[in-house]
Coordinates of C-alpha atoms in Angstrom, one line a residue:
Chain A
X1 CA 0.0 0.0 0.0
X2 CA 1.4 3.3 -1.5
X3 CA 0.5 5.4 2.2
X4 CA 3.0 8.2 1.4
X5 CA 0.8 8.8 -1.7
X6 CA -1.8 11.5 -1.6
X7 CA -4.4 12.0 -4.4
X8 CA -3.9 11.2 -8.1
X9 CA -0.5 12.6 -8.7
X10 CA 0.8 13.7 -5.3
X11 CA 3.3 12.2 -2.9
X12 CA 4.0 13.5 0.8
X13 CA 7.2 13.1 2.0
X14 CA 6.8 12.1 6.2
X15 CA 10.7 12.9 6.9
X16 CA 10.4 16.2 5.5
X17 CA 13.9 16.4 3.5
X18 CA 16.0 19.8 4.4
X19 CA 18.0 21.2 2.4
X20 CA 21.1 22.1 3.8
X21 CA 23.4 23.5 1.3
X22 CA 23.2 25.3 -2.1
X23 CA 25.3 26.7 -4.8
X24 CA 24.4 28.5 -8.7
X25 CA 26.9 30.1 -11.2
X26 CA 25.5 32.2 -14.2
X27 CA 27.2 33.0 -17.7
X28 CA 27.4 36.8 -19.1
X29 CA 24.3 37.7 -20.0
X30 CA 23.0 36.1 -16.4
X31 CA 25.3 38.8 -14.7
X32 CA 23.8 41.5 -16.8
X33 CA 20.5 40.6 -15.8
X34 CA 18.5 42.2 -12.5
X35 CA 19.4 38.8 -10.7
X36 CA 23.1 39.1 -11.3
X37 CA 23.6 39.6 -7.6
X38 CA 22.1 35.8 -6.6
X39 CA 24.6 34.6 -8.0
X40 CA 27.5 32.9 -6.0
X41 CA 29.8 33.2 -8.7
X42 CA 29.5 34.8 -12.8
X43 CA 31.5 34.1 -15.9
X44 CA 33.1 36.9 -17.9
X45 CA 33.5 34.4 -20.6
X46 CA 30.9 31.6 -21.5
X47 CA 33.9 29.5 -22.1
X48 CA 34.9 29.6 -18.9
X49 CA 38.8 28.9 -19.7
X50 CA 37.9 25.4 -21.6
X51 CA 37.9 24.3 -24.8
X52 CA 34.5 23.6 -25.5
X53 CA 31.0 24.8 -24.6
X54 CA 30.0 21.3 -23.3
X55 CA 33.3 21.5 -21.5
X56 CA 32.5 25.2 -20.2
X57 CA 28.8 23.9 -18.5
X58 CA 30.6 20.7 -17.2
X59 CA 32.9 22.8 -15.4
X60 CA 30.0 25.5 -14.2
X61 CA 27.7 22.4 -13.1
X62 CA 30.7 20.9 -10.8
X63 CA 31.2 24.4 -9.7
X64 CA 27.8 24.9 -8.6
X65 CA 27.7 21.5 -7.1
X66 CA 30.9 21.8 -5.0
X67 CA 29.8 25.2 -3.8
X68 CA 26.6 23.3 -2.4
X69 CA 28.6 20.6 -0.7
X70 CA 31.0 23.2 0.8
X71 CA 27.9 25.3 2.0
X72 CA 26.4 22.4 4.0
X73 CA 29.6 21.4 5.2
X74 CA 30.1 18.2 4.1
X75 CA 32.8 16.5 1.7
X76 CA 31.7 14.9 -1.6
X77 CA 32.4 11.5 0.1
X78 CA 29.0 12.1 2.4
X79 CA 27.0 12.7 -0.7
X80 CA 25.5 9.4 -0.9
X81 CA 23.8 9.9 -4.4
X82 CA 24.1 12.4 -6.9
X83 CA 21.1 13.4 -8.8
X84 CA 21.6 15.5 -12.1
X85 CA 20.8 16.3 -15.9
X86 CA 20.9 18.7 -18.6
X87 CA 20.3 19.6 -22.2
X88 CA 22.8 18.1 -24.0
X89 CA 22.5 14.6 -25.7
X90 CA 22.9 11.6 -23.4
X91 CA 23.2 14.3 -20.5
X92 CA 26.7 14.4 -21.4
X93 CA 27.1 17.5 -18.7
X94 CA 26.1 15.5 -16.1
X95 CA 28.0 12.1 -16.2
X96 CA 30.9 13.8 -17.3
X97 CA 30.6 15.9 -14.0
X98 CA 29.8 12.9 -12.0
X99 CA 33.0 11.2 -13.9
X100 CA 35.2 14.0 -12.0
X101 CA 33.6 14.3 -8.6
X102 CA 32.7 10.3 -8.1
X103 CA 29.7 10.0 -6.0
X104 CA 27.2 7.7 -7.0
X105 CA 25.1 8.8 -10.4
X106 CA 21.7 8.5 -11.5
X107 CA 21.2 10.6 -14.2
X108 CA 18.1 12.7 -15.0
X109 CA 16.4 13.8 -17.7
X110 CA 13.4 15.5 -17.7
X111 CA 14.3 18.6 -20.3
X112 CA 13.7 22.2 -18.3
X113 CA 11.7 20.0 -15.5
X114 CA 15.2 18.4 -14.2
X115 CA 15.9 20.7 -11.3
X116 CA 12.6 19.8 -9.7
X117 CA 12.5 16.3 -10.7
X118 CA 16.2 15.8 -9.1
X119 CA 14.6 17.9 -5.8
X120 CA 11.6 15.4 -5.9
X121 CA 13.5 12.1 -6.9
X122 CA 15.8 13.0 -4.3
X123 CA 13.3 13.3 -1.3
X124 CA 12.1 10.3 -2.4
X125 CA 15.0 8.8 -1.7
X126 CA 15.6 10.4 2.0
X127 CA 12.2 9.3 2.9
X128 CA 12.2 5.7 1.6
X129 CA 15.6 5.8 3.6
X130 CA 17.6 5.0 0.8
X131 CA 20.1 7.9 2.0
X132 CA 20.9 10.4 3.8
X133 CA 22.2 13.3 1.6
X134 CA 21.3 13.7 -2.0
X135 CA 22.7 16.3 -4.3
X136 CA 20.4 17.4 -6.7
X137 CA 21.1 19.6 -9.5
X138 CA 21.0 20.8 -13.2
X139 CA 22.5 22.9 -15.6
X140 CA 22.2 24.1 -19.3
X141 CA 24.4 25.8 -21.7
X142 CA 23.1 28.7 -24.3
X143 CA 25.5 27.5 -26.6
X144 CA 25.5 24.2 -26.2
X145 CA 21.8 24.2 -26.7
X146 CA 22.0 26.5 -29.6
X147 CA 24.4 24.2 -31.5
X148 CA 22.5 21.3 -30.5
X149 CA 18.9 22.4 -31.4
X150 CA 19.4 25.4 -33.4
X151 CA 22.1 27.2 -35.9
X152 CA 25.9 27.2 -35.3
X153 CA 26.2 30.1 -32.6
X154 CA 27.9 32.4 -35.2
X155 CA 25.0 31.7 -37.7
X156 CA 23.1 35.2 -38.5
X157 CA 19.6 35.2 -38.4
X158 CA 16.6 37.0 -36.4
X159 CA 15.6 35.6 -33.7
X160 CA 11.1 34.8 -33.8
X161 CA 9.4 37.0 -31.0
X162 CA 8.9 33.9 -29.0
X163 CA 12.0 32.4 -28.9
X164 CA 13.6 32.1 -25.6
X165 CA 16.8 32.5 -24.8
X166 CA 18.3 29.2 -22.9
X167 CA 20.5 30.4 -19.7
X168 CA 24.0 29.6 -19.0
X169 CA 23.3 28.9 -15.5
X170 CA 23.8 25.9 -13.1
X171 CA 22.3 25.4 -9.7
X172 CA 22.4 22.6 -7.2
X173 CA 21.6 21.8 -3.6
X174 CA 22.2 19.0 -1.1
X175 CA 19.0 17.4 0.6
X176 CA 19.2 15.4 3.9
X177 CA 17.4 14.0 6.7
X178 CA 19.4 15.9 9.1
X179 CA 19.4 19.7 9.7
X180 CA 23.1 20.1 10.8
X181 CA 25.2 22.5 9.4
X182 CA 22.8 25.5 9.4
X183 CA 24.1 28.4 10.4
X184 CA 22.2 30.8 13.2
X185 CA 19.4 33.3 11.9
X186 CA 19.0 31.5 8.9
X187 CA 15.8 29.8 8.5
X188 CA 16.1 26.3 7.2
X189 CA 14.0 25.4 3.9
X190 CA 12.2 21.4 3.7
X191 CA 10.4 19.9 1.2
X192 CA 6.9 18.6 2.2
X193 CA 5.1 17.3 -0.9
X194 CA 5.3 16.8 -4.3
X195 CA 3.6 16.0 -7.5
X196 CA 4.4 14.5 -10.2
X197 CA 3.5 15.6 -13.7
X198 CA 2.3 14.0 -16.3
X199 CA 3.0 14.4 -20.4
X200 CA 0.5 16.9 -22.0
X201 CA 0.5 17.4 -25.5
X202 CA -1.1 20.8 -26.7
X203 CA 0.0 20.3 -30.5
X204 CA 2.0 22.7 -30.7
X205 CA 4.7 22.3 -33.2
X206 CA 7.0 25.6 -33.7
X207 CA 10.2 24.8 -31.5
X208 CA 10.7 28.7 -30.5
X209 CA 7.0 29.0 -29.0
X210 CA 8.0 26.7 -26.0
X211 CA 6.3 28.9 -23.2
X212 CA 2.9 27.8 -24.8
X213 CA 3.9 24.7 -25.3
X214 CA 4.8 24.0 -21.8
X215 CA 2.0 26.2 -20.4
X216 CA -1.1 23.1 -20.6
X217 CA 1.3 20.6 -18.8
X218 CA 1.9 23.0 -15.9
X219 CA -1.8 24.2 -15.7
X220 CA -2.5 20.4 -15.5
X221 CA 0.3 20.0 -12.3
X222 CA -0.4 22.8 -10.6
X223 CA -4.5 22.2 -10.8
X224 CA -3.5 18.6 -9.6
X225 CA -1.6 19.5 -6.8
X226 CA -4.1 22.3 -5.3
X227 CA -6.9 19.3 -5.7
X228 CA -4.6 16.5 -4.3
X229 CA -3.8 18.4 -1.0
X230 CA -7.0 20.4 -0.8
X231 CA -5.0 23.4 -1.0
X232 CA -5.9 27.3 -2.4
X233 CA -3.1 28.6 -4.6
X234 CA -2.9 31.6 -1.6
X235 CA -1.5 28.7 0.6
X236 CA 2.0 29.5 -1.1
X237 CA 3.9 33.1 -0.8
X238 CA 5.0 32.2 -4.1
X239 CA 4.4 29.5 -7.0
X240 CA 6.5 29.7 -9.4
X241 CA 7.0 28.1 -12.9
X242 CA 10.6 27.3 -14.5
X243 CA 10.5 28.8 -18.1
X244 CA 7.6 29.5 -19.7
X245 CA 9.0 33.0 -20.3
X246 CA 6.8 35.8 -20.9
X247 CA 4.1 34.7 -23.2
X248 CA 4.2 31.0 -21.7
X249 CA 3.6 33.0 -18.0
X250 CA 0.5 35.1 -19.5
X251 CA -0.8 32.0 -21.0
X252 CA -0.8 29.9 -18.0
X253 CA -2.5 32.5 -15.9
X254 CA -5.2 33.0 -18.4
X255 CA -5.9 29.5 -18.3
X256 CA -5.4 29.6 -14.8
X257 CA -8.6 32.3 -14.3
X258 CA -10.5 30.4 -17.0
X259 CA -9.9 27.1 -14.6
X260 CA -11.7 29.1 -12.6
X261 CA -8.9 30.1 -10.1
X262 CA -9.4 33.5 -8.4
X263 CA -7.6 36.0 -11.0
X264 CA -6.1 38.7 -7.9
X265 CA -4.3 35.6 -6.1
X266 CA -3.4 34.3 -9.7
X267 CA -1.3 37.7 -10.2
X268 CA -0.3 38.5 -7.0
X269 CA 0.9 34.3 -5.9
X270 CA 2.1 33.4 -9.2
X271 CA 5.5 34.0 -10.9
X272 CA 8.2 32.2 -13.4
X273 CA 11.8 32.0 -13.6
X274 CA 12.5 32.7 -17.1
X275 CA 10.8 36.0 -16.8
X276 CA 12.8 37.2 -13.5
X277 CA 16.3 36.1 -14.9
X278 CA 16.8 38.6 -17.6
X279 CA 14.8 42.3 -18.4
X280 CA 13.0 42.4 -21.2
X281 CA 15.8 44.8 -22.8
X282 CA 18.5 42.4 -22.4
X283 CA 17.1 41.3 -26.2
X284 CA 15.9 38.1 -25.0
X285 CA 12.7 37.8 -26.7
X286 CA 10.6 35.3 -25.3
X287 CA 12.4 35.5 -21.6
X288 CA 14.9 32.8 -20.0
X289 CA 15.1 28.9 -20.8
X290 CA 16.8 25.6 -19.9
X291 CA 17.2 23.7 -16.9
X292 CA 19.6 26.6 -15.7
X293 CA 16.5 28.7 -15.4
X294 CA 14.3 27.6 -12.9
X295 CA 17.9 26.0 -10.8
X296 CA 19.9 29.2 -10.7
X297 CA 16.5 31.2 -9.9
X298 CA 15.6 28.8 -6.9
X299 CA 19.3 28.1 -5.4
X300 CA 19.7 32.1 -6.1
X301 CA 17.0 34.3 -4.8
X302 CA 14.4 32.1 -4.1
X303 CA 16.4 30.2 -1.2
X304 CA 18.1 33.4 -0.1
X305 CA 14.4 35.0 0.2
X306 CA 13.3 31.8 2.2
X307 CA 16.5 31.5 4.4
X308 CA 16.2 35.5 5.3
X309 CA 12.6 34.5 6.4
X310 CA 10.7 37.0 3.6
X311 CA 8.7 34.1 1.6
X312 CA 7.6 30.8 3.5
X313 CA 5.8 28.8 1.3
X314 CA 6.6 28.2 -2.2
X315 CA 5.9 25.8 -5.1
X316 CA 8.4 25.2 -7.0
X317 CA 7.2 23.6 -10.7
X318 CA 9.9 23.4 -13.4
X319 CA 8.5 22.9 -16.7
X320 CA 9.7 21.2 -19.6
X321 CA 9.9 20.6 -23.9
X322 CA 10.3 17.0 -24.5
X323 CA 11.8 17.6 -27.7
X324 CA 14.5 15.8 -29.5
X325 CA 16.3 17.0 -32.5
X326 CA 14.8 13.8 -34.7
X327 CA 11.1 14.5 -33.3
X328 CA 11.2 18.4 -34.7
X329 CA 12.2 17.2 -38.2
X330 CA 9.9 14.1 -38.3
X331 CA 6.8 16.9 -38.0
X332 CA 6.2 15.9 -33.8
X333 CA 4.8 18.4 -31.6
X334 CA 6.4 19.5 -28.5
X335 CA 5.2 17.2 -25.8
X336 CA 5.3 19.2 -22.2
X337 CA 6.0 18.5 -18.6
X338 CA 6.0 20.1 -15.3
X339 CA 6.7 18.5 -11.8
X340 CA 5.5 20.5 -8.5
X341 CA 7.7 20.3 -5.3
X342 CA 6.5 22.7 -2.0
X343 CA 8.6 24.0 -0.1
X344 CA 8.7 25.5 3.5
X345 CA 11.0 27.1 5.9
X346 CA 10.6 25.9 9.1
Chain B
X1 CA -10.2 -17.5 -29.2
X2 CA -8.7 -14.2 -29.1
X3 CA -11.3 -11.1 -29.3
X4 CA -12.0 -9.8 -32.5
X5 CA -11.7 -6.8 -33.3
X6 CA -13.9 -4.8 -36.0
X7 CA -10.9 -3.2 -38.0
X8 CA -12.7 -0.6 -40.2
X9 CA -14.2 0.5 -37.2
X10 CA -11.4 1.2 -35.2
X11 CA -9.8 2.9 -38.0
X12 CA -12.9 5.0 -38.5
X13 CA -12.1 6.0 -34.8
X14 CA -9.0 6.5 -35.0
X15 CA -9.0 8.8 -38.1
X16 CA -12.1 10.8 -36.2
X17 CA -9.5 11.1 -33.1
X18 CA -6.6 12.7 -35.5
X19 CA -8.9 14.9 -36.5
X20 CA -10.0 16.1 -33.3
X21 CA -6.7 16.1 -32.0
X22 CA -6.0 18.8 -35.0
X23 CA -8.6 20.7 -34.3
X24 CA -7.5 21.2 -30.7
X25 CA -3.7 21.9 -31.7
X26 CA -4.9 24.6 -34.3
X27 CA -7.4 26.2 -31.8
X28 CA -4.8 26.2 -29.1
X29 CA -2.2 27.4 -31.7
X30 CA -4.7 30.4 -32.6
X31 CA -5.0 31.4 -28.8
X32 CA -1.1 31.2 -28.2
X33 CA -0.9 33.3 -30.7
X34 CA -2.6 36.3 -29.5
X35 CA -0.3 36.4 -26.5
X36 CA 2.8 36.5 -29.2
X37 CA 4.1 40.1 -29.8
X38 CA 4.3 40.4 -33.8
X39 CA 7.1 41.5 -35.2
X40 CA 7.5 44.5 -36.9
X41 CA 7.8 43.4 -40.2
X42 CA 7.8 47.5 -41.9
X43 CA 10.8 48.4 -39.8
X44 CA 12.7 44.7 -40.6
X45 CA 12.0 45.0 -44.2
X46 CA 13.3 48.9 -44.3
X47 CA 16.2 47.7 -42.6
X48 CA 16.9 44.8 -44.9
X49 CA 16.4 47.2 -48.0
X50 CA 18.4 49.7 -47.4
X51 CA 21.6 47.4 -45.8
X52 CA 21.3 44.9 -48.6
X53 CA 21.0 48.5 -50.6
X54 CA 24.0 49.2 -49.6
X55 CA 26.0 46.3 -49.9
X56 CA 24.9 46.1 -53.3
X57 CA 25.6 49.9 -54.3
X58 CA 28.7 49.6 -52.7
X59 CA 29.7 46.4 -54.3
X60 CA 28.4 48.2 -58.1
X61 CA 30.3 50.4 -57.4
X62 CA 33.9 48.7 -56.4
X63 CA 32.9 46.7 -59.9
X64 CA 33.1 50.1 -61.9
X65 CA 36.2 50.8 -60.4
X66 CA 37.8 47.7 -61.9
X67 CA 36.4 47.9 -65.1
X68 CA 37.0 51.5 -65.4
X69 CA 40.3 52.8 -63.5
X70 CA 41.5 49.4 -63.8
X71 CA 40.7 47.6 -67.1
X72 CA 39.3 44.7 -65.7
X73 CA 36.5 43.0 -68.4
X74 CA 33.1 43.0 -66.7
X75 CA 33.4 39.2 -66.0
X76 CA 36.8 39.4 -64.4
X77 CA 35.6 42.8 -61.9
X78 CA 32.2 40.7 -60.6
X79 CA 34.6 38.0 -59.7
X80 CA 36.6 39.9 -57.9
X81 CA 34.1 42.0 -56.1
X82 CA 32.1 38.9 -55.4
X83 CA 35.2 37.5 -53.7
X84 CA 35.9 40.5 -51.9
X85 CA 32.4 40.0 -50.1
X86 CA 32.3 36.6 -49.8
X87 CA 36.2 37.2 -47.8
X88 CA 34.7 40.3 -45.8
X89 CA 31.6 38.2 -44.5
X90 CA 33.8 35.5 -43.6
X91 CA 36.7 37.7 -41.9
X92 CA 33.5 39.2 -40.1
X93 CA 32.0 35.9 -39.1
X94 CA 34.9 35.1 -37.5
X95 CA 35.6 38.0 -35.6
X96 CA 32.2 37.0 -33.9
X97 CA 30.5 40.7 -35.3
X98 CA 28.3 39.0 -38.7
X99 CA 25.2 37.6 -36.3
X100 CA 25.0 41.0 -34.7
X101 CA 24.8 43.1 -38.3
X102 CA 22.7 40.6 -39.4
X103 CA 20.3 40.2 -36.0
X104 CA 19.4 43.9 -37.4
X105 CA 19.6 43.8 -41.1
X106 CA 18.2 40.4 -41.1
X107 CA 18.0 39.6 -45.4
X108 CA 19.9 42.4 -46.2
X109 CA 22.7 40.8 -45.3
X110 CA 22.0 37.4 -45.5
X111 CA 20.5 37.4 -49.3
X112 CA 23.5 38.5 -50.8
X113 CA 26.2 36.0 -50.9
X114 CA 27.4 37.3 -47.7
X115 CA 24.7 35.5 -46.2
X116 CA 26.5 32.1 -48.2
X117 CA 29.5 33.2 -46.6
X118 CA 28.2 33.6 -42.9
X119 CA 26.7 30.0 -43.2
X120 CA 29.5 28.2 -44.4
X121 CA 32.1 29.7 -41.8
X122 CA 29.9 29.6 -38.7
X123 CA 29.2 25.7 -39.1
X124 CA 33.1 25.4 -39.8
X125 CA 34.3 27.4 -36.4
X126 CA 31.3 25.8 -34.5
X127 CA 32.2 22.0 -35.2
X128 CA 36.4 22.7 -35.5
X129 CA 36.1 21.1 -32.1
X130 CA 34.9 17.5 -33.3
X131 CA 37.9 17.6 -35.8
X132 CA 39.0 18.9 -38.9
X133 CA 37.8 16.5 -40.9
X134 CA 34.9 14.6 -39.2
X135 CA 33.7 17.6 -37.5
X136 CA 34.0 20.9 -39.8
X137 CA 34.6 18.3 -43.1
X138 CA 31.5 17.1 -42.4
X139 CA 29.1 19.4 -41.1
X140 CA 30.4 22.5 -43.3
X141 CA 27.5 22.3 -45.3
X142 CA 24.6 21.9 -42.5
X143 CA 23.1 25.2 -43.2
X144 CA 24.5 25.7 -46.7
X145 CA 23.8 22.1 -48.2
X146 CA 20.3 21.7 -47.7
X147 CA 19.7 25.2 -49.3
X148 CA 22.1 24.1 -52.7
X149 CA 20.1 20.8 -53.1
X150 CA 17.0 22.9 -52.7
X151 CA 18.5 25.5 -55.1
X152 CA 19.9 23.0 -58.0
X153 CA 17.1 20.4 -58.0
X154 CA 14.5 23.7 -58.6
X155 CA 16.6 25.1 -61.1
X156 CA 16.6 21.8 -63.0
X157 CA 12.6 21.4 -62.8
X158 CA 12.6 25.0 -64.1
X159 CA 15.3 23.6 -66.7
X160 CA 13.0 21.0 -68.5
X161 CA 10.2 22.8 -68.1
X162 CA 12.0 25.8 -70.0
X163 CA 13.2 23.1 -72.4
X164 CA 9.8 22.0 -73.3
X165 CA 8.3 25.2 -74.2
X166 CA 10.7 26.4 -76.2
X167 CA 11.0 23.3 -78.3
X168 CA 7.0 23.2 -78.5
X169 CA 7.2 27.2 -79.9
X170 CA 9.9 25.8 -81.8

């Protein structure tokens, strides 16, 4: 008998994983943006000294990730399992990271939905009991991505109005069963529930309108989640989508109201990543993508805004475009997904 | 004895649930699309005309130069000057400024060969890290190739059609 299991979609976790240590880096046009100082650390150069994009967002992700060991304290030998994925074919990022640092790997991927599907695969584990610290993470590359699902990054062309612009960005945090390691004052963040999406095809076929594409999928997991737990969407400070960018954002809250959802507590409880990690003048169209998105945003100033005591409550719901490079060109449309984990400070 | 299954009409079904499904993904398509900021198409295509405007007045005008000044026949000077663009879009590709000129002048710069030039040297500096010759060997053309196959196979259709008209008037 599944009793952790609450609802259709929704799981809640009885240990209450906490979250004990985090780290991000960002790329240029991250530390150009209005959430350049969340960052723990910012690249001059997107090549950040290597040879090779994929090499550059290898090097950012084990950044990120040894910042968030460091933070909680720990050495990479108490990380009992290493949860992680990106963009790249056969998350190339990732086990090539996990190659270097040589903790345990499962590798993720879940397109733009990885960070959260790590941070709910990974308090899965703590409650089961499988372990006792997880690191979960993600990362993405605008270059990589470009060269892998666009043009050659040099190509010249104009960008569509809805193409969004996929961040250089990594983020990771370590989850355990035990608080230790928090320092005084701070307020320590733990992840209560979950829910996991399901695939939600809304036909659409044009690869640079991803925000609606994405939008139906997170409508359908966040409407899930509020019936599973019997909560209002006013129960969190904040929910907050990964990267539906600005026209995926105005999309989901129209169909948000039409779901019949109180439209004041739509706008003022509901927010997404990819429209707070750049300005619109930074010439980034459709607003942030990638996994980066919704991980630097959440291990930046969402966690920092929790730890400091400002926002309690949040829900976070990366979303993602399951894709592939073969599925575009065989005339597929872009199946979406978005996974809901809420978290609370304590 | 394994159920049977009417055939026809599960295919009847099935074609009725394509269709549906159609109709939903053009309906949604419609409503994503009002949340979509258009471009501004007048202010692109100005752009475009007057930088490819330029290009091409300046380029005229290096041509009378050479056949002028310089002697050149007319055939010799449009070689030249169509070098000399193809080599300045490359050296700009390179230098990592070509995606920013043409991000404004969109096809005004990438109509004219320039354009040819900016696709074949961006694939080459993009997969130079997979090799020389199984990386930028063989993914030079990605952009360029499937644009000369396009290119070649119409002109041939337009060929034999040509061919047949004038040998009917004939």
């Amino acid at each position: 008998m599944a009793h952790k299991k609450k609802g259709s979609q929704t799981v809640v976790f009885e240990k209450k994983p906490y979250i004990i240590g985090r780290g991000n880096i960002g790329g240029k046009k991250e530390s150009e943006g209005p959430l350049a100082a969340c960052f723990d650390q910012l690249l001059d150069d997107d090549m950040f000294g290597e040879k090779s994009w994929e090499k550059a967002e290898c090097k950012m992700l084990q950044t990120a990730m040894e910042r968030a060991i460091h933070r909680a304290k720990l050495k990479k030998e108490n990380i009992d399992i290493m949860l992680s994925g990106d963009l790249i074919n056969q998350i190339m990022t990732s086990s090539f990271a996990a190659r270097d640092l040589h903790i345990p790997f499962l590798g993720l991927y879940g397109a733009c939905s990885t960070m959260t599907e790590s941070l709910v695969i990974g308090s899965m584990l703590i409650d089961g009991g499988f372990a006792q610290n997880i690191m979960a993470s993600a990362s993405s590359h605008f270059c990589t991505a470009e060269r892998q699902f666009r043009m050659p990054v040099e190509h010249g062309n104009q960008r569509p109005t809805s193409a969004q612009w996929t961040a250089t960005a990594a983020g990771a945090v370590v989850l355990s069963e035990k608080p230790f390691s928090i320092p005084e004052g701070m307020r320590v963040v733990r992840a209560t529930d979950a829910t996991i999406g399901k695939v939600i095809d809304a036909g659409i076929k044009d690869a640079n309108q991803m925000g609606a594409a994405m939008a139906p999928s997170a409508v359908d997991t966040l409407l899930n989640h509020l019936q599973d737990t019997g909560r209002a969407i006013d129960y969190y400070d904040l929910v907050l989508t990964g990267d539906l960018g600005f026209i995926g954002k105005d999309i989901m809250t129209d169909l948000l109201i039409d779901a019949g959802l109180n439209a004041e507590k739509v706008y003022a409880h509901y927010d997404d990543c990819g429209t707070m990690l750049f300005s619109k003048d930074q010439d980034v169209h459709g607003g942030g993508s990638g996994c980066g998105c919704s991980a630097a945003v959440f291990t930046g100033k969402i966690m920092q805004q929790m730890e400091q005591g400002k926002i309690s409550r949040i829900l976070l719901m990366s979303t993602g475009a399951l894709l592939s490079t073969i599925s575009s060109f065989q005339g597929e449309s872009i199946p979406g997904i978005a996974h809901a984990i809420a978290l609370e400070v304590e | 004895m394994p159920t049977r299954i009417n055939i026809d009409g599960g295919k009847e079904q099935e074609k009725n649930n394509a269709r549906k499904k159609k109709e939903i993904a053009k309906a949604y398509g419609r409503y994503a699309k009002q949340f979509t900021p258009r471009p501004r198409y007048l202010a692109n295509c100005l752009k475009a005309f007057f930088t490819g405007g330029a290009i091409c007045t300046l380029a005229l005008a290096a041509q009378n130069y050479l056949t002028g000044s310089r002697g050149l026949s007319q055939q010799d000077a449009g070689t030249y000057v169509t070098i000399g663009l193809i080599v300045i879009a490359q050296l700009l590709t390179a230098f990592g400024v070509f995606d920013v000129i043409a991000k404004f002048a969109g096809a005004g710069v990438i109509v004219p060969i320039t354009g040819f030039a900016n696709s074949m040297v961006a694939p080459a500096i993009e997969y130079k890290k997979e090799g020389p010759v199984l990386g930028a060997g063989a993914k030079l053309f990605t952009v360029a190739g499937p644009v000369l196959v396009c290119g070649i196979t119409s002109s041939m259709v337009v060929g034999i059609i040509y061919w047949f008209i004038e040998r009917q008037a004939g």
